[in-house]
Short mmCIF file of C-alpha atoms and ligand atoms in Angstrom, two decimals:
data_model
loop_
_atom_site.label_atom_id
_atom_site.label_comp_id
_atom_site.label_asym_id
_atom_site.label_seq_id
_atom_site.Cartn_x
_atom_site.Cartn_y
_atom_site.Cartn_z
CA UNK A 1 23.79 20.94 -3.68
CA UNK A 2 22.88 19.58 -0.34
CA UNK A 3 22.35 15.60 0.40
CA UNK A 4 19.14 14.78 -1.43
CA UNK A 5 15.72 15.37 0.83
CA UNK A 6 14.19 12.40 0.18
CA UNK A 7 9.71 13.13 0.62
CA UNK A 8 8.40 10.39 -1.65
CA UNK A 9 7.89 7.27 0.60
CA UNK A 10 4.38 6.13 -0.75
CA UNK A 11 6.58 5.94 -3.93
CA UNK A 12 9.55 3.95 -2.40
CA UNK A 13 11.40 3.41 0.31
CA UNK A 14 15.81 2.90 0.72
CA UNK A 15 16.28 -0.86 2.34
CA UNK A 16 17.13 -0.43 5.95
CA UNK A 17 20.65 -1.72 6.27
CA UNK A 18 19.78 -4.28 9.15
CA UNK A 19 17.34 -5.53 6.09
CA UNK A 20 20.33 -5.60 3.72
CA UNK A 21 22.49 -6.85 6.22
CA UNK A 22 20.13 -10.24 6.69
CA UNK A 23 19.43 -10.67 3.18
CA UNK A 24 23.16 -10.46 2.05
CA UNK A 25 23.82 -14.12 2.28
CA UNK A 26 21.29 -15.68 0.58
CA UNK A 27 22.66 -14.25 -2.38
CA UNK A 28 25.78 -16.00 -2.58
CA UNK A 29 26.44 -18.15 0.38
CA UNK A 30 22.72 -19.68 1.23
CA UNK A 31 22.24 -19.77 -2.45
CA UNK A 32 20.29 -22.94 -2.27
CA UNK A 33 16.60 -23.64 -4.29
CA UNK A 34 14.24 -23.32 -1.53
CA UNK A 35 12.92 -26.46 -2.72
CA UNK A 36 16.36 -28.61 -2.82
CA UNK A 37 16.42 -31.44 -0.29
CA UNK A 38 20.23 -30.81 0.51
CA UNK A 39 21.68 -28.52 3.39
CA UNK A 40 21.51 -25.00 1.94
CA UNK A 41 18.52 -25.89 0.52
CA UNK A 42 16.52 -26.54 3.44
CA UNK A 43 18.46 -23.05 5.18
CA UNK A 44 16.86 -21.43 2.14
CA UNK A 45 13.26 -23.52 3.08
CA UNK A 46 14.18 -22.22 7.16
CA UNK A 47 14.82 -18.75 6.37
CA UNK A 48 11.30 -18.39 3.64
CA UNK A 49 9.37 -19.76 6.40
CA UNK A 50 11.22 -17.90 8.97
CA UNK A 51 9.83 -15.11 6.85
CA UNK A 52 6.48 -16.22 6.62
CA UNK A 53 5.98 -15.85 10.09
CA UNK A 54 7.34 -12.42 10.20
CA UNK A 55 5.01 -11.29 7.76
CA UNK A 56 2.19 -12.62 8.90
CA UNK A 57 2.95 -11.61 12.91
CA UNK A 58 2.69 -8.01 11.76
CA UNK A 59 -1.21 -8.46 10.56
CA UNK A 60 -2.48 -10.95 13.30
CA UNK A 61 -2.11 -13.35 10.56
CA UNK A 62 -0.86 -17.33 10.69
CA UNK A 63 2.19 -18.64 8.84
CA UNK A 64 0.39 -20.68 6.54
CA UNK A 65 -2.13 -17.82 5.19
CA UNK A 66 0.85 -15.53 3.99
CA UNK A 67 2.22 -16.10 0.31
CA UNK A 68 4.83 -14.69 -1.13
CA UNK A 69 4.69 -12.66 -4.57
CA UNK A 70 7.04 -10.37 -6.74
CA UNK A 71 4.81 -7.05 -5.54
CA UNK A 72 2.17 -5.35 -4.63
CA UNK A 73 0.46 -5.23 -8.01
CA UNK A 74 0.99 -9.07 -8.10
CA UNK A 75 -0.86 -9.79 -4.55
CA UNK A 76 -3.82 -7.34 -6.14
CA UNK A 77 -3.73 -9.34 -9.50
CA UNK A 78 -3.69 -12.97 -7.40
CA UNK A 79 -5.74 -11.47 -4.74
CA UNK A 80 -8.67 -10.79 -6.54
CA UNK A 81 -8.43 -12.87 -9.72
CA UNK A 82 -7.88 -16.14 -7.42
CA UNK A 83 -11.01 -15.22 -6.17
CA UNK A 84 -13.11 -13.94 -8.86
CA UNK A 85 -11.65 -17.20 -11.22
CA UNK A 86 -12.59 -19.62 -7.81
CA UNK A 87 -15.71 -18.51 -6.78
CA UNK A 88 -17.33 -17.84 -10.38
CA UNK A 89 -19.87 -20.17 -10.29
CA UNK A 90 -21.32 -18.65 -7.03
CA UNK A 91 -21.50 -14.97 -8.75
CA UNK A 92 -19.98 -12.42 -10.88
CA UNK A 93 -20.35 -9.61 -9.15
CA UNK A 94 -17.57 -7.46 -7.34
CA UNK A 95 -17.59 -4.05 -5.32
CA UNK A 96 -14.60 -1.98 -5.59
CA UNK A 97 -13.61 1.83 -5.47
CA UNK A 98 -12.87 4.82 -8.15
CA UNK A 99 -9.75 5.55 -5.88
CA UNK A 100 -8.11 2.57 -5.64
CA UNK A 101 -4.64 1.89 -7.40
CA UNK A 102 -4.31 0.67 -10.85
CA UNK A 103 -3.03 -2.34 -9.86
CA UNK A 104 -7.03 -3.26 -8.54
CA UNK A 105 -8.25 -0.78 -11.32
CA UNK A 106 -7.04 -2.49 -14.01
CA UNK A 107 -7.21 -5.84 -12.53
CA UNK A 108 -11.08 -5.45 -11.94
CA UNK A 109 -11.26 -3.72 -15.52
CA UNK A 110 -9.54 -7.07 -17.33
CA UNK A 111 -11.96 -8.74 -15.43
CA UNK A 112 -14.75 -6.83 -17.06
CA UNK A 113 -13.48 -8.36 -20.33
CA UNK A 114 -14.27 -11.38 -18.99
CA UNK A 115 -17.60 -10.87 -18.05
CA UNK A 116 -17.06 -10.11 -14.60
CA UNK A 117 -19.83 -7.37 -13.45
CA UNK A 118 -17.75 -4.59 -11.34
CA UNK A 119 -19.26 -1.37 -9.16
CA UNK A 120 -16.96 1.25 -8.69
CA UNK A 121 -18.16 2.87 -5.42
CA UNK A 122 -17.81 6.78 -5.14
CA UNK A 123 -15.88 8.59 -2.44
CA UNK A 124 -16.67 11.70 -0.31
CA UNK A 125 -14.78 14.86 -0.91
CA UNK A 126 -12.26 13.37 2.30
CA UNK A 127 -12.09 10.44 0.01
CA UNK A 128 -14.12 8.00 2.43
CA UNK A 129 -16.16 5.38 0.67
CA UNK A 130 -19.76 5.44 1.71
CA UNK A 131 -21.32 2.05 4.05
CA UNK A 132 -24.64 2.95 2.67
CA UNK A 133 -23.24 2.85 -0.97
CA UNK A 134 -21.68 -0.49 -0.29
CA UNK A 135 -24.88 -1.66 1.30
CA UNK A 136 -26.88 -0.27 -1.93
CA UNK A 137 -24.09 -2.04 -3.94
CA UNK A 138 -24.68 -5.98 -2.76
CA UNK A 139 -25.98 -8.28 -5.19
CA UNK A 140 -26.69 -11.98 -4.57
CA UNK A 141 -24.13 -12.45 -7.02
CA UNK A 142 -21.27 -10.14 -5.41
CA UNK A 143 -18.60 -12.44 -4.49
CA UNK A 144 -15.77 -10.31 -3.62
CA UNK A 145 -15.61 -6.25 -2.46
CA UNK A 146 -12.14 -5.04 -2.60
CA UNK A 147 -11.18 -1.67 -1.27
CA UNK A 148 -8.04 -0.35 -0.67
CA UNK A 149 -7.33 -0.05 3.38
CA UNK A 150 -5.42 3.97 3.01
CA UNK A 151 -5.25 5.49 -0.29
CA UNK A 152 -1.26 6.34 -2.21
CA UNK A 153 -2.51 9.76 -2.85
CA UNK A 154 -4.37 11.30 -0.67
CA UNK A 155 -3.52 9.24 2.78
CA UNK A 156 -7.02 8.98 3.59
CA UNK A 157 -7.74 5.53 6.01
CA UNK A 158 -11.00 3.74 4.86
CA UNK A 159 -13.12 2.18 7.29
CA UNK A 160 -12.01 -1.19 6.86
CA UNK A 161 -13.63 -3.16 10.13
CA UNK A 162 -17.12 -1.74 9.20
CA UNK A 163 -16.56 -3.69 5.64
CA UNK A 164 -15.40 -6.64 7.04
CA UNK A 165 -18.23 -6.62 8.84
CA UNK A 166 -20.41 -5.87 5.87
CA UNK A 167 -19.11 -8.09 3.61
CA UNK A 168 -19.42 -11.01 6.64
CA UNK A 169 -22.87 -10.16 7.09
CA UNK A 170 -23.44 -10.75 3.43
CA UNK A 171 -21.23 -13.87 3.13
CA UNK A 172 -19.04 -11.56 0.41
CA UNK A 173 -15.23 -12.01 0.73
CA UNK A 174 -13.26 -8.74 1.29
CA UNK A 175 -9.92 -8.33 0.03
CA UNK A 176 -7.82 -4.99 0.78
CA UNK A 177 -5.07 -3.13 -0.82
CA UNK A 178 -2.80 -2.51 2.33
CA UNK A 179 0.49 -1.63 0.32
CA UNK A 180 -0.08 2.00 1.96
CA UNK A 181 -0.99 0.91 5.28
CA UNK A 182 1.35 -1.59 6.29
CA UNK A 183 4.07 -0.82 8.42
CA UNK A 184 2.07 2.51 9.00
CA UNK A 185 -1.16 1.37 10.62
CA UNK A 186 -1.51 -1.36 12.71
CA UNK A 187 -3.74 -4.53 11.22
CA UNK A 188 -5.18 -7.21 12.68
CA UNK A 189 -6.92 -9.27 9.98
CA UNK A 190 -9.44 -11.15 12.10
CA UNK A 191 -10.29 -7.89 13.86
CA UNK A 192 -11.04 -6.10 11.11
CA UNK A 193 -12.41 -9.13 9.13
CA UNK A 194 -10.41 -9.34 6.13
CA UNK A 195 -10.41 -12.24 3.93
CA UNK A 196 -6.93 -11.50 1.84
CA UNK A 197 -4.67 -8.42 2.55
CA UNK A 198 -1.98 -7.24 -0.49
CA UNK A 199 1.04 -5.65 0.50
CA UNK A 200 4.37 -4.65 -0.90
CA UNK A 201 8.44 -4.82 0.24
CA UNK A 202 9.91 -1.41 -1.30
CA UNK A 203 7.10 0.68 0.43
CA UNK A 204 8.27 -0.62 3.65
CA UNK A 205 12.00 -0.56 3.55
CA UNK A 206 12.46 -4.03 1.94
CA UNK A 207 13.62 -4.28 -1.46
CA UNK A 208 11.75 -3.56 -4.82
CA UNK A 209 10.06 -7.21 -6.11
CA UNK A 210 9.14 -8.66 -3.61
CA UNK A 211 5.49 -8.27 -1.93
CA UNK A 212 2.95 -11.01 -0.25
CA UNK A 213 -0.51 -11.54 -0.59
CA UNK A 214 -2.55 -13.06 2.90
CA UNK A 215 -5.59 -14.98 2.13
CA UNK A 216 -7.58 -16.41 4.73
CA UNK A 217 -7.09 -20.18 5.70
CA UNK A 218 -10.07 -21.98 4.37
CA UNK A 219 -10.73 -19.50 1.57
CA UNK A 220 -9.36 -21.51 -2.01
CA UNK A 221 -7.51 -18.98 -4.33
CA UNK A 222 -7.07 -20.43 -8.36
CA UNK A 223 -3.59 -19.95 -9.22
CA UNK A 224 -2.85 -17.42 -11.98
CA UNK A 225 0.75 -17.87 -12.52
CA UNK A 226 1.48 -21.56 -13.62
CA UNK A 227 4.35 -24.11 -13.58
CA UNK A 228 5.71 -25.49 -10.28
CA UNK A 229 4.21 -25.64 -7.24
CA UNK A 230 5.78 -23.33 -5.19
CA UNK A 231 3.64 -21.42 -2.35
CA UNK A 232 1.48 -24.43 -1.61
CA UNK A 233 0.90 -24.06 -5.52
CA UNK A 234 -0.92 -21.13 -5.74
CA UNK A 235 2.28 -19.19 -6.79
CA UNK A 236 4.82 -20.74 -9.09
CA UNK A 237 8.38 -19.59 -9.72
CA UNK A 238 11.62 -20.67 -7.42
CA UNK A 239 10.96 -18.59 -4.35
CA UNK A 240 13.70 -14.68 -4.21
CA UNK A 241 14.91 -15.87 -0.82
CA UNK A 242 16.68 -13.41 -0.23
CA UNK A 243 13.70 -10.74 -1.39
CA UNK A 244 11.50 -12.73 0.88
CA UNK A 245 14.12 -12.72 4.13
CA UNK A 246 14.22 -8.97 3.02
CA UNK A 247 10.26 -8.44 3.44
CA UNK A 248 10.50 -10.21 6.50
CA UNK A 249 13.26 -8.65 8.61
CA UNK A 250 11.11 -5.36 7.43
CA UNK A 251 8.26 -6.91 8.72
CA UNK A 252 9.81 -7.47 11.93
CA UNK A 253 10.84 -3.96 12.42
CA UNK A 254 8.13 -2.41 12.37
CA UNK A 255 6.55 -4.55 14.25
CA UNK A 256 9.22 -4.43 17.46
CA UNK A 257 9.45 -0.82 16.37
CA UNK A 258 5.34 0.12 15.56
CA UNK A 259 4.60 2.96 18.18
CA UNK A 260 7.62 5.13 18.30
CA UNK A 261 7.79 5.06 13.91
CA UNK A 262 4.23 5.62 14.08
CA UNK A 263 4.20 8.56 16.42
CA UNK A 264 7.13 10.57 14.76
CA UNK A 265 5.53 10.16 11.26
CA UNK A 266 2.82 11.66 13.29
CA UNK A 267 4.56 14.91 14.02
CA UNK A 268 6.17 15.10 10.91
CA UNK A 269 3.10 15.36 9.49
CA UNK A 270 0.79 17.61 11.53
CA UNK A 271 3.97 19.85 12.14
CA UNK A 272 3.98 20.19 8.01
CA UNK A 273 -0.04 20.39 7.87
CA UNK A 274 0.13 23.09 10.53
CA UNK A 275 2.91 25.56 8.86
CA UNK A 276 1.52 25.15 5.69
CA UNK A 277 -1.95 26.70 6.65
CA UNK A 278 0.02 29.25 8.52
CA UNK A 279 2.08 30.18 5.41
CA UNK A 280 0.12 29.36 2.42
CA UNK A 281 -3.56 29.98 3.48
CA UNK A 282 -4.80 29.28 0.18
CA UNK A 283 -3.54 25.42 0.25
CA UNK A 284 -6.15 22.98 0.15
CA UNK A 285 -5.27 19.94 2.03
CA UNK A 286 -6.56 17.05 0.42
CA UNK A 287 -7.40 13.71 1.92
CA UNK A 288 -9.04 13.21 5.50
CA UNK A 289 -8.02 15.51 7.80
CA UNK A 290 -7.38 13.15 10.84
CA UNK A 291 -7.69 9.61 9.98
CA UNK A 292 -5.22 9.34 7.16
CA UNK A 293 -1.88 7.75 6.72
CA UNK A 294 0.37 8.79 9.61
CA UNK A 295 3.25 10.17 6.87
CA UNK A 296 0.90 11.51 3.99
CA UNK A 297 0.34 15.19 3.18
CA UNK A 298 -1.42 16.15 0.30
CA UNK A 299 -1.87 19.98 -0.67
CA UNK A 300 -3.28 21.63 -3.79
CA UNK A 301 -2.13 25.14 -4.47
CA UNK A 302 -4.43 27.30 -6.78
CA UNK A 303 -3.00 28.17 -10.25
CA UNK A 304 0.13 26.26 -9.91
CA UNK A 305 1.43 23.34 -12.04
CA UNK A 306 3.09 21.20 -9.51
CA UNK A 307 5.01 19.41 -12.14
CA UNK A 308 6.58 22.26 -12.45
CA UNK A 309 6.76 23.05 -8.69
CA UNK A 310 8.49 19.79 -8.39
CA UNK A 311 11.34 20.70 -10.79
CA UNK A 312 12.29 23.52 -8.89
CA UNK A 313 11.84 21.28 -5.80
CA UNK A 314 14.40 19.01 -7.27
CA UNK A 315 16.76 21.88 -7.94
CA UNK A 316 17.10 22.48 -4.18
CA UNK A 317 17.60 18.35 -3.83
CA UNK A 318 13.93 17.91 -2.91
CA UNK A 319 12.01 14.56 -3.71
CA UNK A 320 8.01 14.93 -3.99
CA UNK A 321 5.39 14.05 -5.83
CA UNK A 322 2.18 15.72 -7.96
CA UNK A 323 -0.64 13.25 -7.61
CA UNK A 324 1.39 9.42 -7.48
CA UNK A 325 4.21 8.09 -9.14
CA UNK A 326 2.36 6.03 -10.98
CA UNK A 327 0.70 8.45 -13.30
CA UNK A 328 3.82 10.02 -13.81
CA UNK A 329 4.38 10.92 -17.46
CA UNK A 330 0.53 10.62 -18.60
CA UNK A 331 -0.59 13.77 -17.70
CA UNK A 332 -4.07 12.98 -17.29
CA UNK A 333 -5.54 14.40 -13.80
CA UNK A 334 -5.48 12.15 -11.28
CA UNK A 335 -8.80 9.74 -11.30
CA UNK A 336 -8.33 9.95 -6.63
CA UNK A 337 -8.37 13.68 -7.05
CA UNK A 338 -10.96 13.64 -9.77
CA UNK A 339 -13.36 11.33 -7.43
CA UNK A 340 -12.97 13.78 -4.37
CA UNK A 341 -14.09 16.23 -6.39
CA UNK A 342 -11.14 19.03 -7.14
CA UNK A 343 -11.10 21.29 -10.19
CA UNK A 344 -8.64 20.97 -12.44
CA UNK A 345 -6.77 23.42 -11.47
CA UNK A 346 -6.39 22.09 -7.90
CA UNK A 347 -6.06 18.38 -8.96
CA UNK A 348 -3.09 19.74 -11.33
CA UNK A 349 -1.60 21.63 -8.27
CA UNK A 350 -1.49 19.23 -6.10
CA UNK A 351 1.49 18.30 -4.45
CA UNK A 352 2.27 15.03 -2.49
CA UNK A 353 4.95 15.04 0.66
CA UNK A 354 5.26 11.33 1.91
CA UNK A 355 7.75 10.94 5.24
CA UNK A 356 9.85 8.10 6.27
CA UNK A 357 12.13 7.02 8.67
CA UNK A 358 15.33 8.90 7.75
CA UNK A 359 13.44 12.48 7.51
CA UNK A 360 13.36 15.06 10.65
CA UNK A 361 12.02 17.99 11.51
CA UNK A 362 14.71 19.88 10.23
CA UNK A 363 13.89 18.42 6.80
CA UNK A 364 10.43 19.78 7.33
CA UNK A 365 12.05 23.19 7.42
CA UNK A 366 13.81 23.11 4.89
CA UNK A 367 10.86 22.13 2.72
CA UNK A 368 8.91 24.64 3.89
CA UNK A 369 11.78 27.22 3.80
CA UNK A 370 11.99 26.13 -0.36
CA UNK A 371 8.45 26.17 -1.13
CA UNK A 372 8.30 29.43 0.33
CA UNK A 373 11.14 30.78 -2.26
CA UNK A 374 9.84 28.79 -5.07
CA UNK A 375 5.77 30.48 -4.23
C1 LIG B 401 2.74 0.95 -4.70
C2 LIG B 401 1.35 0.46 -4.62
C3 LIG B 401 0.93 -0.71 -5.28
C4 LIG B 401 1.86 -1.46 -6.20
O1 LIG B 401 2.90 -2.10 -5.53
P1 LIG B 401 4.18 -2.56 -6.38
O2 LIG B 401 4.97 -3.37 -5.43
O3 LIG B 401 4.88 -1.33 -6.81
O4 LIG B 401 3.67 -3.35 -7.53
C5 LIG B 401 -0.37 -1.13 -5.13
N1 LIG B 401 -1.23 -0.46 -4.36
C6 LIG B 401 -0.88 0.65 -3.69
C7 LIG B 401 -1.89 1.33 -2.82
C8 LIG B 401 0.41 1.15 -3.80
O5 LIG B 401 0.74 2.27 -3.15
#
C-alpha cells in the first residue's frame, strides 16, 4: 500500500517538526514549574509568556487576554460558562446555533440544567445563520451569543463582524468557536468585535491537549476549574509548557506563513470542487459555496453510505471523513447536515475531504482517481 493520504485536517493535524523541534526541551531539560522562582523555572515562566504573545499576535489580540487551556472543548466550556456563571445576575439568556460543535452544544445544554434560557438559531441551506434571526432572538436578559466563526463540517464562514456588531449594539458579549478558523482565516478580534475567541493546538499543527481561550481585557470570566491560581486564576493546573510553546511556535507559523498556506489550501480545494462536478454530476456540495473554510470540501453522493465509502477509501490508504469525527461511532445523522436541510440519504452520503499542509495536487488526483474506482 502506498504512504497513507492523509484528508482529515478538521479532525487533526501531524505537529510540524519546527513545532516539535521547540517544544522538545521543555520536556526534559527546561523541566521547571512555570511557577518556581528558580532558573528553569522562570525559562519555563519566559517561554509560556513567550507563547502568549504568539497566540495572541495571530488574532490582533494582547498578551494578557490569551489563556491557556487543555483544548478546544475546554476554551468553549470556560468560554461560555465563565460568562454565563459571571454575568448571571444581569440575565439568563444566551443565543447560540443548531450547527455548532458539541463542545458549545452540550456546554449550552448543561447550562439549560441550570436554568440558563438558550436559543438555538437556525441556519440556511449554505449553513449561514440569519442577522434577522439573531436580531428577533435578543432579550433584555441575553447576556452572551456564541456562534461558531466556520463550521467542522461543512466549512461554511459565518458572518462574524456583523455579530460583533450586533451583539455591541445590544451590549451582549459574543464569544466564537474559532477551532476551525484559526490558522485558516485571518482574525482580528477588535475588528470583528469579539469578546472571547476558543481555539485548539492539534487542528493547527500543535500537539493534541493543548488549546487557549481569548477573552477580552476588562470582561471578568468565573473560573470553572479550581485549585491554584494559574492563568491569572481563571485556569488552575501547573501550566503543559511544553504543549503551550507547542501552540505557540504554531501560532507563529502561520502567522509569518498566512497568505501563501492560505492560497494553496485555496487551490486544493476549488481544484477538488471543480473535478468533482465534472465527474460526479450528481454530488451535492454542501456548505457555502465561496465563503467557507479555505481547505473544506463537503460532498453528498445520492444512495451511498459513506461509511462505507470510507472503508474502501482506507483500503487505498485514504483518510476522510462522513459528517465529523466526532460523531463517529453513533450513527445518528449529523445535527449540521440535518439543520441545512439534507435528506437522509444525502446527510448519510456525505463525505468530508479536509486539506493541510503536507497534501498536493497530486494527492488530489489520486483521490479523485479512487473515488472514481470505488463509484
Ligand atoms: C475540534 C473542534 C473542537 C474541539 O477541540 P478539541 O481540542 O478537540 O477539544 C471544538 N470546536 C470545533 C469547531 C472543532 O472543530
Amino acid at each position: 500500500m502506498n504512504k497513507i493520504k492523509y484528508f482529515d485536517h478538521a479532525a487533526t493535524t501531524a505537529v510540524k517538526e519546527e513545532v516539535l523541534k521547540e517544544m522538545l526541551p521543555y520536556f526534559s531539560l527546561n523541566y521547571g514549574n512555570a511557577s518556581s522562582l528558580y532558573s528553569i523555572g522562570r525559562i519555563s515562566r519566559r517561554a509560556v509568556e513567550n507563547s502568549r504573545a504568539q497566540v495572541a499576535r495571530l488574532i490582533n489580540a494582547k498578551q494578557n487576554e490569551i489563556y491557556f487551556t487543555s483544548c478546544g472543548s475546554e476554551s468553549d466550556n470556560l468560554g461560555i460558562k465563565g460568562i454565563a456563571y459571571k454575568y448571571k445576575e444581569k440575565g439568563n439568556h444566551i443565543i447560540t446555533s443548531k450547527i455548532e460543535h458539541p463542545a458549545v452544544l452540550n456546554t449550552c445544554k448543561a447550562l439549560e440544567q441550570e436554568g440558563f434560557e438558550v436559543s438555538y438559531l437556525n441556519v440556511n441551506k449554505d449553513g449561514v445563520v440569519s442577522l434577522g434571526e439573531l436580531e428577533r432572538a435578543v432579550k433584555e436578559t441575553t447576556i452572551l451569543i456564541s456562534i461558531m466563526f466556520a463550521n467542522n463540517e461543512i466549512g461554511t464562514i459565518e458572518p462574524i463582524e456583523q455579530i460583533g456588531r450586533i451583539a455591541k449594539e445590544h451590549n451582549i458579549l459574543f464569544h466564537t468557536d474559532a477551532v476551525q478558523a484559526v490558522g485558516n482565516i485571518k482574525i482580528d478580534v477588535n475588528k470583528m468585535g469579539i469578546d472571547a475567541l476558543s481555539m485548539s493546538g492539534h487542528k493547527f499543527y500543535a500537539p493534541k491537549g493543548v488549546g487557549a481561550l481569548y477573552v477580552r481585557e476588562g470582561i471578568d470570566i468565573k473560573k470553572i476549574q479550581d485549585g491554584g491560581h494559574q492563568e491569572r486564576d481563571k485556569r488552575a493546573g501547573t501550566e503543559n509548557v511544553a504543549g503551550i510553546v507547542g501552540i505557540g511556535k504554531a501560532a507563529d507559523i502561520a502567522f509569518k506563513n498566512f497568505d501563501k498556506y492560505n492560497q494553496k489550501l485555496i487551490s486544493l480545494r476549488d481544484y477538488l470542487i471543480e473535478q468533482m462536478e465534472i465527474i460526479f454530476p450528481n454530488a451535492k456540495l454542501n456548505g457555502h459555496r465561496t465563503n467557507r473554510l479555505p481547505g473544506n470540501c463537503n460532498f453528498s453522493f445520492p444512495n451511498m453510505d459513506a461509511e462505507e465509502l470510507l472503508f474502501k477509501l482506507d483500503e487505498k490508504g485514504i483518510c476522510a471523513s462522513a459528517g465529523s469525527a466526532c460523531s463517529t461511532g453513533n450513527s445518528a445523522t449529523s445535527h449540521v447536515l440535518t439543520a441545512i436541510g439534507l435528506t437522509p440519504d444525502l446527510a448519510n452520503g456525505a463525505l468530508r475531504i479536509t486539506f493541510g499542509d503536507e497534501n498536493t495536487k497530486e494527492d488530489v488526483d489520486y483521490l479523485i482517481n479512487s473515488l472514481t474506482e470505488i463509484i
